Structure formats: structure tokens, C-alpha cells
Amino acid sequence: MAEITIGTEQDSVVRNADPSRSEDRELDPGAPAQLVALRSLVDRAVQSRDLDQAVATRLAAAVDAATAEARLPAPRLARIVADLGDAKDIAAGAPTVVAVIEGVVMTLTG
């Protein structure tokens, strides 16, 4: 098994990470509505045949996971952003959907 080391410079960056991106940061109250709108966009992309049904199913699952997390009493921003990162990877062939996902992430992370 290979040993993983972190150099002094990287270690400094990890320890001094931006606190505004922490798990404790409050979620924007409009986030669930943005995620619902994103899910609607996915549905419309399937209807217009911009997205394949199999891709859309995986994409919808990622967006639904982010939405479910956003609706929890104590949502974890990092989990939502990770789910949206998955959604972005899945939607790589649909630039409009990717742009909307990026917009939602920008809104969430500031």
C-alpha cells in the first residue's frame, strides 16, 4: 500500500481552510426551491429528448438526494454540494443542465 503524505504547504492550506465553506454554514432558505426547479428542468429535458432516459434517471436521483438533504432540519451543505457535483458529472452531455447546476452551487456556496 502506498504511503500518502501531505507537504507543509498543503497541510497549511488544509488547516487554514475557508470557514465560510464549513458544515456549520446555514443553508440559503431558497435552496430547496432552486433544487425543485432543477428537478423540473431535468424532467423537461427528458420530454424534449435532450437527455436520455437512463441518464435522466441517474440525474434525477442525484438532484432528489440533494433536495432531501436540503429539507432536513439541519442540512449539510457539503452533502448537497457533493450530490450536485454528482449531478453535474451525470449531466455532462447537457450543457444547459450543467449551467443550471453550477448556478445553484454558486448560490449555495457564495
N, C-alpha and C. Protein backbone atom coordinates (compact mmCIF):
# COMPACT_ATOMS: atom_id res chain seq x y z
N MET A 1 0.85 -1.17 0.00
CA MET A 1 0.00 0.00 0.00
C MET A 1 0.89 1.23 0.00
N ALA A 2 0.60 2.21 -0.82
CA ALA A 2 1.40 3.43 -0.92
C ALA A 2 1.12 4.35 0.25
N GLU A 3 2.17 5.01 0.68
CA GLU A 3 2.02 5.97 1.78
C GLU A 3 1.64 7.33 1.19
N ILE A 4 0.67 7.95 1.80
CA ILE A 4 0.22 9.26 1.33
C ILE A 4 0.74 10.30 2.30
N THR A 5 1.41 11.32 1.76
CA THR A 5 1.92 12.38 2.62
C THR A 5 1.39 13.71 2.13
N ILE A 6 1.28 14.63 3.05
CA ILE A 6 0.85 15.98 2.72
C ILE A 6 2.03 16.89 3.03
N GLY A 7 2.46 17.65 2.04
CA GLY A 7 3.56 18.57 2.24
C GLY A 7 3.16 19.70 3.17
N THR A 8 4.14 20.44 3.65
CA THR A 8 3.89 21.54 4.58
C THR A 8 2.93 22.56 4.00
N GLU A 9 3.12 22.88 2.73
CA GLU A 9 2.26 23.89 2.10
C GLU A 9 0.81 23.41 2.04
N GLN A 10 0.57 22.18 1.61
CA GLN A 10 -0.77 21.64 1.53
C GLN A 10 -1.39 21.50 2.91
N ASP A 11 -0.58 21.08 3.89
CA ASP A 11 -1.05 20.93 5.25
C ASP A 11 -1.55 22.28 5.78
N SER A 12 -0.83 23.33 5.46
CA SER A 12 -1.21 24.68 5.88
C SER A 12 -2.56 25.07 5.27
N VAL A 13 -2.74 24.73 4.02
CA VAL A 13 -3.99 25.06 3.34
C VAL A 13 -5.14 24.31 3.97
N VAL A 14 -4.93 23.04 4.27
CA VAL A 14 -5.99 22.23 4.89
C VAL A 14 -6.37 22.80 6.25
N ARG A 15 -5.38 23.13 7.06
CA ARG A 15 -5.65 23.64 8.40
C ARG A 15 -6.28 25.03 8.38
N ASN A 16 -5.99 25.80 7.35
CA ASN A 16 -6.49 27.17 7.28
C ASN A 16 -7.60 27.31 6.25
N ALA A 17 -8.37 26.28 6.07
CA ALA A 17 -9.44 26.29 5.07
C ALA A 17 -10.44 27.40 5.37
N ASP A 18 -11.09 27.85 4.33
CA ASP A 18 -12.07 28.93 4.44
C ASP A 18 -13.23 28.49 5.33
N PRO A 19 -13.44 29.16 6.47
CA PRO A 19 -14.52 28.74 7.37
C PRO A 19 -15.91 28.98 6.80
N SER A 20 -16.04 29.83 5.80
CA SER A 20 -17.37 30.08 5.23
C SER A 20 -17.89 28.87 4.48
N ARG A 21 -17.02 27.91 4.19
CA ARG A 21 -17.44 26.71 3.48
C ARG A 21 -17.60 25.52 4.42
N SER A 22 -17.70 25.80 5.68
CA SER A 22 -17.78 24.72 6.66
C SER A 22 -19.17 24.11 6.70
N GLU A 23 -19.24 22.97 7.39
CA GLU A 23 -20.51 22.27 7.56
C GLU A 23 -21.52 23.10 8.35
N ASP A 24 -21.03 24.02 9.19
CA ASP A 24 -21.91 24.78 10.07
C ASP A 24 -22.60 25.95 9.37
N ARG A 25 -22.23 26.24 8.18
CA ARG A 25 -22.80 27.37 7.46
C ARG A 25 -24.28 27.11 7.19
N GLU A 26 -25.10 28.13 7.40
CA GLU A 26 -26.54 27.96 7.18
C GLU A 26 -26.87 27.87 5.70
N LEU A 27 -27.85 27.08 5.41
CA LEU A 27 -28.30 26.90 4.05
C LEU A 27 -29.23 28.03 3.66
N ASP A 28 -29.07 28.54 2.47
CA ASP A 28 -29.94 29.59 1.95
C ASP A 28 -31.38 29.08 1.97
N PRO A 29 -32.33 29.87 2.50
CA PRO A 29 -33.72 29.41 2.58
C PRO A 29 -34.35 29.09 1.22
N GLY A 30 -33.81 29.65 0.16
CA GLY A 30 -34.36 29.39 -1.17
C GLY A 30 -33.78 28.16 -1.84
N ALA A 31 -32.85 27.49 -1.18
CA ALA A 31 -32.18 26.33 -1.79
C ALA A 31 -33.15 25.22 -2.19
N PRO A 32 -34.07 24.81 -1.30
CA PRO A 32 -34.99 23.74 -1.74
C PRO A 32 -35.78 24.11 -2.99
N ALA A 33 -36.20 25.36 -3.10
CA ALA A 33 -36.96 25.78 -4.28
C ALA A 33 -36.08 25.73 -5.53
N GLN A 34 -34.81 26.10 -5.40
CA GLN A 34 -33.90 26.01 -6.54
C GLN A 34 -33.70 24.57 -6.97
N LEU A 35 -33.63 23.68 -6.00
CA LEU A 35 -33.44 22.27 -6.32
C LEU A 35 -34.68 21.67 -6.97
N VAL A 36 -35.85 22.10 -6.54
CA VAL A 36 -37.10 21.65 -7.16
C VAL A 36 -37.15 22.15 -8.62
N ALA A 37 -36.72 23.39 -8.84
CA ALA A 37 -36.69 23.93 -10.20
C ALA A 37 -35.69 23.16 -11.06
N LEU A 38 -34.56 22.79 -10.48
CA LEU A 38 -33.58 21.98 -11.21
C LEU A 38 -34.17 20.63 -11.58
N ARG A 39 -34.89 20.03 -10.67
CA ARG A 39 -35.53 18.73 -10.95
C ARG A 39 -36.54 18.87 -12.08
N SER A 40 -37.28 19.97 -12.08
CA SER A 40 -38.24 20.25 -13.15
C SER A 40 -37.53 20.39 -14.50
N LEU A 41 -36.38 21.04 -14.48
CA LEU A 41 -35.59 21.18 -15.70
C LEU A 41 -35.17 19.81 -16.24
N VAL A 42 -34.79 18.93 -15.35
CA VAL A 42 -34.42 17.56 -15.75
C VAL A 42 -35.61 16.89 -16.44
N ASP A 43 -36.78 17.01 -15.84
CA ASP A 43 -37.99 16.42 -16.43
C ASP A 43 -38.27 16.99 -17.82
N ARG A 44 -38.12 18.30 -17.95
CA ARG A 44 -38.35 18.94 -19.26
C ARG A 44 -37.30 18.50 -20.28
N ALA A 45 -36.06 18.31 -19.84
CA ALA A 45 -35.01 17.86 -20.75
C ALA A 45 -35.29 16.46 -21.28
N VAL A 46 -35.89 15.63 -20.46
CA VAL A 46 -36.27 14.28 -20.91
C VAL A 46 -37.40 14.39 -21.94
N GLN A 47 -38.39 15.21 -21.63
CA GLN A 47 -39.53 15.36 -22.55
C GLN A 47 -39.10 15.90 -23.91
N SER A 48 -38.12 16.80 -23.91
CA SER A 48 -37.65 17.37 -25.17
C SER A 48 -36.56 16.52 -25.81
N ARG A 49 -36.25 15.40 -25.18
CA ARG A 49 -35.26 14.43 -25.65
C ARG A 49 -33.83 14.99 -25.67
N ASP A 50 -33.57 15.98 -24.83
CA ASP A 50 -32.21 16.49 -24.66
C ASP A 50 -31.41 15.56 -23.77
N LEU A 51 -32.12 14.77 -22.95
CA LEU A 51 -31.46 13.80 -22.07
C LEU A 51 -32.04 12.42 -22.32
N ASP A 52 -31.16 11.46 -22.35
CA ASP A 52 -31.55 10.07 -22.44
C ASP A 52 -32.25 9.67 -21.14
N GLN A 53 -33.21 8.79 -21.20
CA GLN A 53 -33.98 8.38 -20.03
C GLN A 53 -33.10 7.79 -18.93
N ALA A 54 -32.13 6.97 -19.31
CA ALA A 54 -31.25 6.36 -18.31
C ALA A 54 -30.41 7.42 -17.60
N VAL A 55 -29.89 8.37 -18.36
CA VAL A 55 -29.10 9.46 -17.78
C VAL A 55 -30.00 10.31 -16.88
N ALA A 56 -31.19 10.59 -17.36
CA ALA A 56 -32.12 11.41 -16.60
C ALA A 56 -32.51 10.76 -15.28
N THR A 57 -32.63 9.45 -15.28
CA THR A 57 -32.97 8.74 -14.04
C THR A 57 -31.87 8.91 -13.01
N ARG A 58 -30.62 8.74 -13.43
CA ARG A 58 -29.48 8.93 -12.52
C ARG A 58 -29.38 10.38 -12.06
N LEU A 59 -29.59 11.29 -13.00
CA LEU A 59 -29.53 12.72 -12.68
C LEU A 59 -30.62 13.11 -11.70
N ALA A 60 -31.82 12.62 -11.93
CA ALA A 60 -32.94 12.92 -11.02
C ALA A 60 -32.65 12.38 -9.62
N ALA A 61 -32.05 11.20 -9.53
CA ALA A 61 -31.73 10.63 -8.23
C ALA A 61 -30.73 11.51 -7.47
N ALA A 62 -29.73 12.04 -8.17
CA ALA A 62 -28.75 12.92 -7.53
C ALA A 62 -29.39 14.22 -7.06
N VAL A 63 -30.24 14.80 -7.90
CA VAL A 63 -30.94 16.03 -7.53
C VAL A 63 -31.91 15.76 -6.38
N ASP A 64 -32.60 14.65 -6.43
CA ASP A 64 -33.53 14.29 -5.34
C ASP A 64 -32.79 14.10 -4.02
N ALA A 65 -31.59 13.53 -4.07
CA ALA A 65 -30.79 13.35 -2.85
C ALA A 65 -30.40 14.71 -2.27
N ALA A 66 -30.01 15.64 -3.13
CA ALA A 66 -29.66 16.99 -2.67
C ALA A 66 -30.88 17.69 -2.09
N THR A 67 -32.02 17.51 -2.72
CA THR A 67 -33.26 18.14 -2.25
C THR A 67 -33.66 17.57 -0.90
N ALA A 68 -33.56 16.27 -0.75
CA ALA A 68 -33.91 15.63 0.54
C ALA A 68 -33.00 16.15 1.65
N GLU A 69 -31.72 16.29 1.36
CA GLU A 69 -30.79 16.82 2.36
C GLU A 69 -31.13 18.26 2.70
N ALA A 70 -31.47 19.06 1.70
CA ALA A 70 -31.79 20.48 1.92
C ALA A 70 -33.03 20.66 2.79
N ARG A 71 -33.90 19.68 2.78
CA ARG A 71 -35.14 19.78 3.56
C ARG A 71 -35.01 19.26 4.99
N LEU A 72 -33.87 18.71 5.33
CA LEU A 72 -33.66 18.23 6.69
C LEU A 72 -33.58 19.40 7.67
N PRO A 73 -33.90 19.16 8.94
CA PRO A 73 -33.81 20.23 9.94
C PRO A 73 -32.42 20.84 10.05
N ALA A 74 -31.39 20.03 9.85
CA ALA A 74 -30.00 20.52 9.90
C ALA A 74 -29.28 20.03 8.64
N PRO A 75 -29.57 20.65 7.49
CA PRO A 75 -28.96 20.17 6.24
C PRO A 75 -27.46 20.39 6.22
N ARG A 76 -26.75 19.46 5.59
CA ARG A 76 -25.30 19.55 5.45
C ARG A 76 -24.96 20.09 4.07
N LEU A 77 -24.45 21.32 4.04
CA LEU A 77 -24.12 21.97 2.78
C LEU A 77 -23.15 21.12 1.95
N ALA A 78 -22.16 20.55 2.60
CA ALA A 78 -21.17 19.75 1.88
C ALA A 78 -21.83 18.56 1.19
N ARG A 79 -22.82 17.94 1.82
CA ARG A 79 -23.52 16.80 1.22
C ARG A 79 -24.32 17.25 0.00
N ILE A 80 -24.98 18.41 0.11
CA ILE A 80 -25.77 18.93 -1.01
C ILE A 80 -24.85 19.24 -2.19
N VAL A 81 -23.73 19.91 -1.91
CA VAL A 81 -22.78 20.25 -2.97
C VAL A 81 -22.21 18.98 -3.61
N ALA A 82 -21.95 17.96 -2.81
CA ALA A 82 -21.45 16.70 -3.36
C ALA A 82 -22.49 16.04 -4.26
N ASP A 83 -23.74 16.04 -3.84
CA ASP A 83 -24.80 15.47 -4.68
C ASP A 83 -24.92 16.24 -5.99
N LEU A 84 -24.81 17.57 -5.90
CA LEU A 84 -24.88 18.37 -7.12
C LEU A 84 -23.65 18.18 -8.00
N GLY A 85 -22.51 17.89 -7.38
CA GLY A 85 -21.32 17.55 -8.16
C GLY A 85 -21.54 16.26 -8.95
N ASP A 86 -22.16 15.29 -8.30
CA ASP A 86 -22.51 14.05 -8.99
C ASP A 86 -23.48 14.34 -10.14
N ALA A 87 -24.46 15.19 -9.87
CA ALA A 87 -25.44 15.54 -10.90
C ALA A 87 -24.77 16.21 -12.09
N LYS A 88 -23.82 17.08 -11.80
CA LYS A 88 -23.10 17.77 -12.87
C LYS A 88 -22.33 16.78 -13.73
N ASP A 89 -21.67 15.81 -13.09
CA ASP A 89 -20.94 14.78 -13.84
C ASP A 89 -21.88 13.96 -14.71
N ILE A 90 -23.02 13.62 -14.17
CA ILE A 90 -24.01 12.82 -14.90
C ILE A 90 -24.55 13.60 -16.09
N ALA A 91 -24.76 14.91 -15.92
CA ALA A 91 -25.36 15.74 -16.96
C ALA A 91 -24.35 16.32 -17.94
N ALA A 92 -23.15 15.80 -17.95
CA ALA A 92 -22.07 16.37 -18.76
C ALA A 92 -22.45 16.58 -20.23
N GLY A 93 -23.33 15.77 -20.75
CA GLY A 93 -23.73 15.90 -22.15
C GLY A 93 -24.84 16.91 -22.40
N ALA A 94 -25.32 17.55 -21.34
CA ALA A 94 -26.40 18.54 -21.47
C ALA A 94 -25.92 19.88 -20.88
N PRO A 95 -25.29 20.72 -21.71
CA PRO A 95 -24.69 21.96 -21.20
C PRO A 95 -25.65 22.88 -20.47
N THR A 96 -26.90 22.92 -20.87
CA THR A 96 -27.87 23.78 -20.19
C THR A 96 -28.10 23.31 -18.76
N VAL A 97 -28.24 22.02 -18.60
CA VAL A 97 -28.45 21.45 -17.26
C VAL A 97 -27.21 21.68 -16.40
N VAL A 98 -26.03 21.49 -16.97
CA VAL A 98 -24.78 21.71 -16.24
C VAL A 98 -24.69 23.16 -15.78
N ALA A 99 -25.05 24.09 -16.65
CA ALA A 99 -25.00 25.52 -16.29
C ALA A 99 -25.95 25.83 -15.14
N VAL A 100 -27.12 25.23 -15.14
CA VAL A 100 -28.07 25.46 -14.04
C VAL A 100 -27.54 24.86 -12.74
N ILE A 101 -26.97 23.67 -12.82
CA ILE A 101 -26.39 23.05 -11.63
C ILE A 101 -25.28 23.94 -11.07
N GLU A 102 -24.42 24.44 -11.94
CA GLU A 102 -23.33 25.32 -11.49
C GLU A 102 -23.89 26.58 -10.83
N GLY A 103 -24.99 27.12 -11.38
CA GLY A 103 -25.62 28.29 -10.79
C GLY A 103 -26.16 28.01 -9.40
N VAL A 104 -26.76 26.87 -9.22
CA VAL A 104 -27.29 26.50 -7.91
C VAL A 104 -26.14 26.35 -6.90
N VAL A 105 -25.06 25.70 -7.33
CA VAL A 105 -23.91 25.52 -6.45
C VAL A 105 -23.31 26.87 -6.07
N MET A 106 -23.21 27.77 -7.03
CA MET A 106 -22.67 29.12 -6.75
C MET A 106 -23.55 29.83 -5.72
N THR A 107 -24.85 29.71 -5.85
CA THR A 107 -25.76 30.34 -4.91
C THR A 107 -25.58 29.75 -3.52
N LEU A 108 -25.42 28.45 -3.44
CA LEU A 108 -25.27 27.79 -2.15
C LEU A 108 -23.95 28.10 -1.47
N THR A 109 -22.89 28.18 -2.25
CA THR A 109 -21.57 28.33 -1.67
C THR A 109 -21.07 29.77 -1.62
N GLY A 110 -21.82 30.64 -2.28
CA GLY A 110 -21.44 32.07 -2.24
C GLY A 110 -20.38 32.35 -3.14
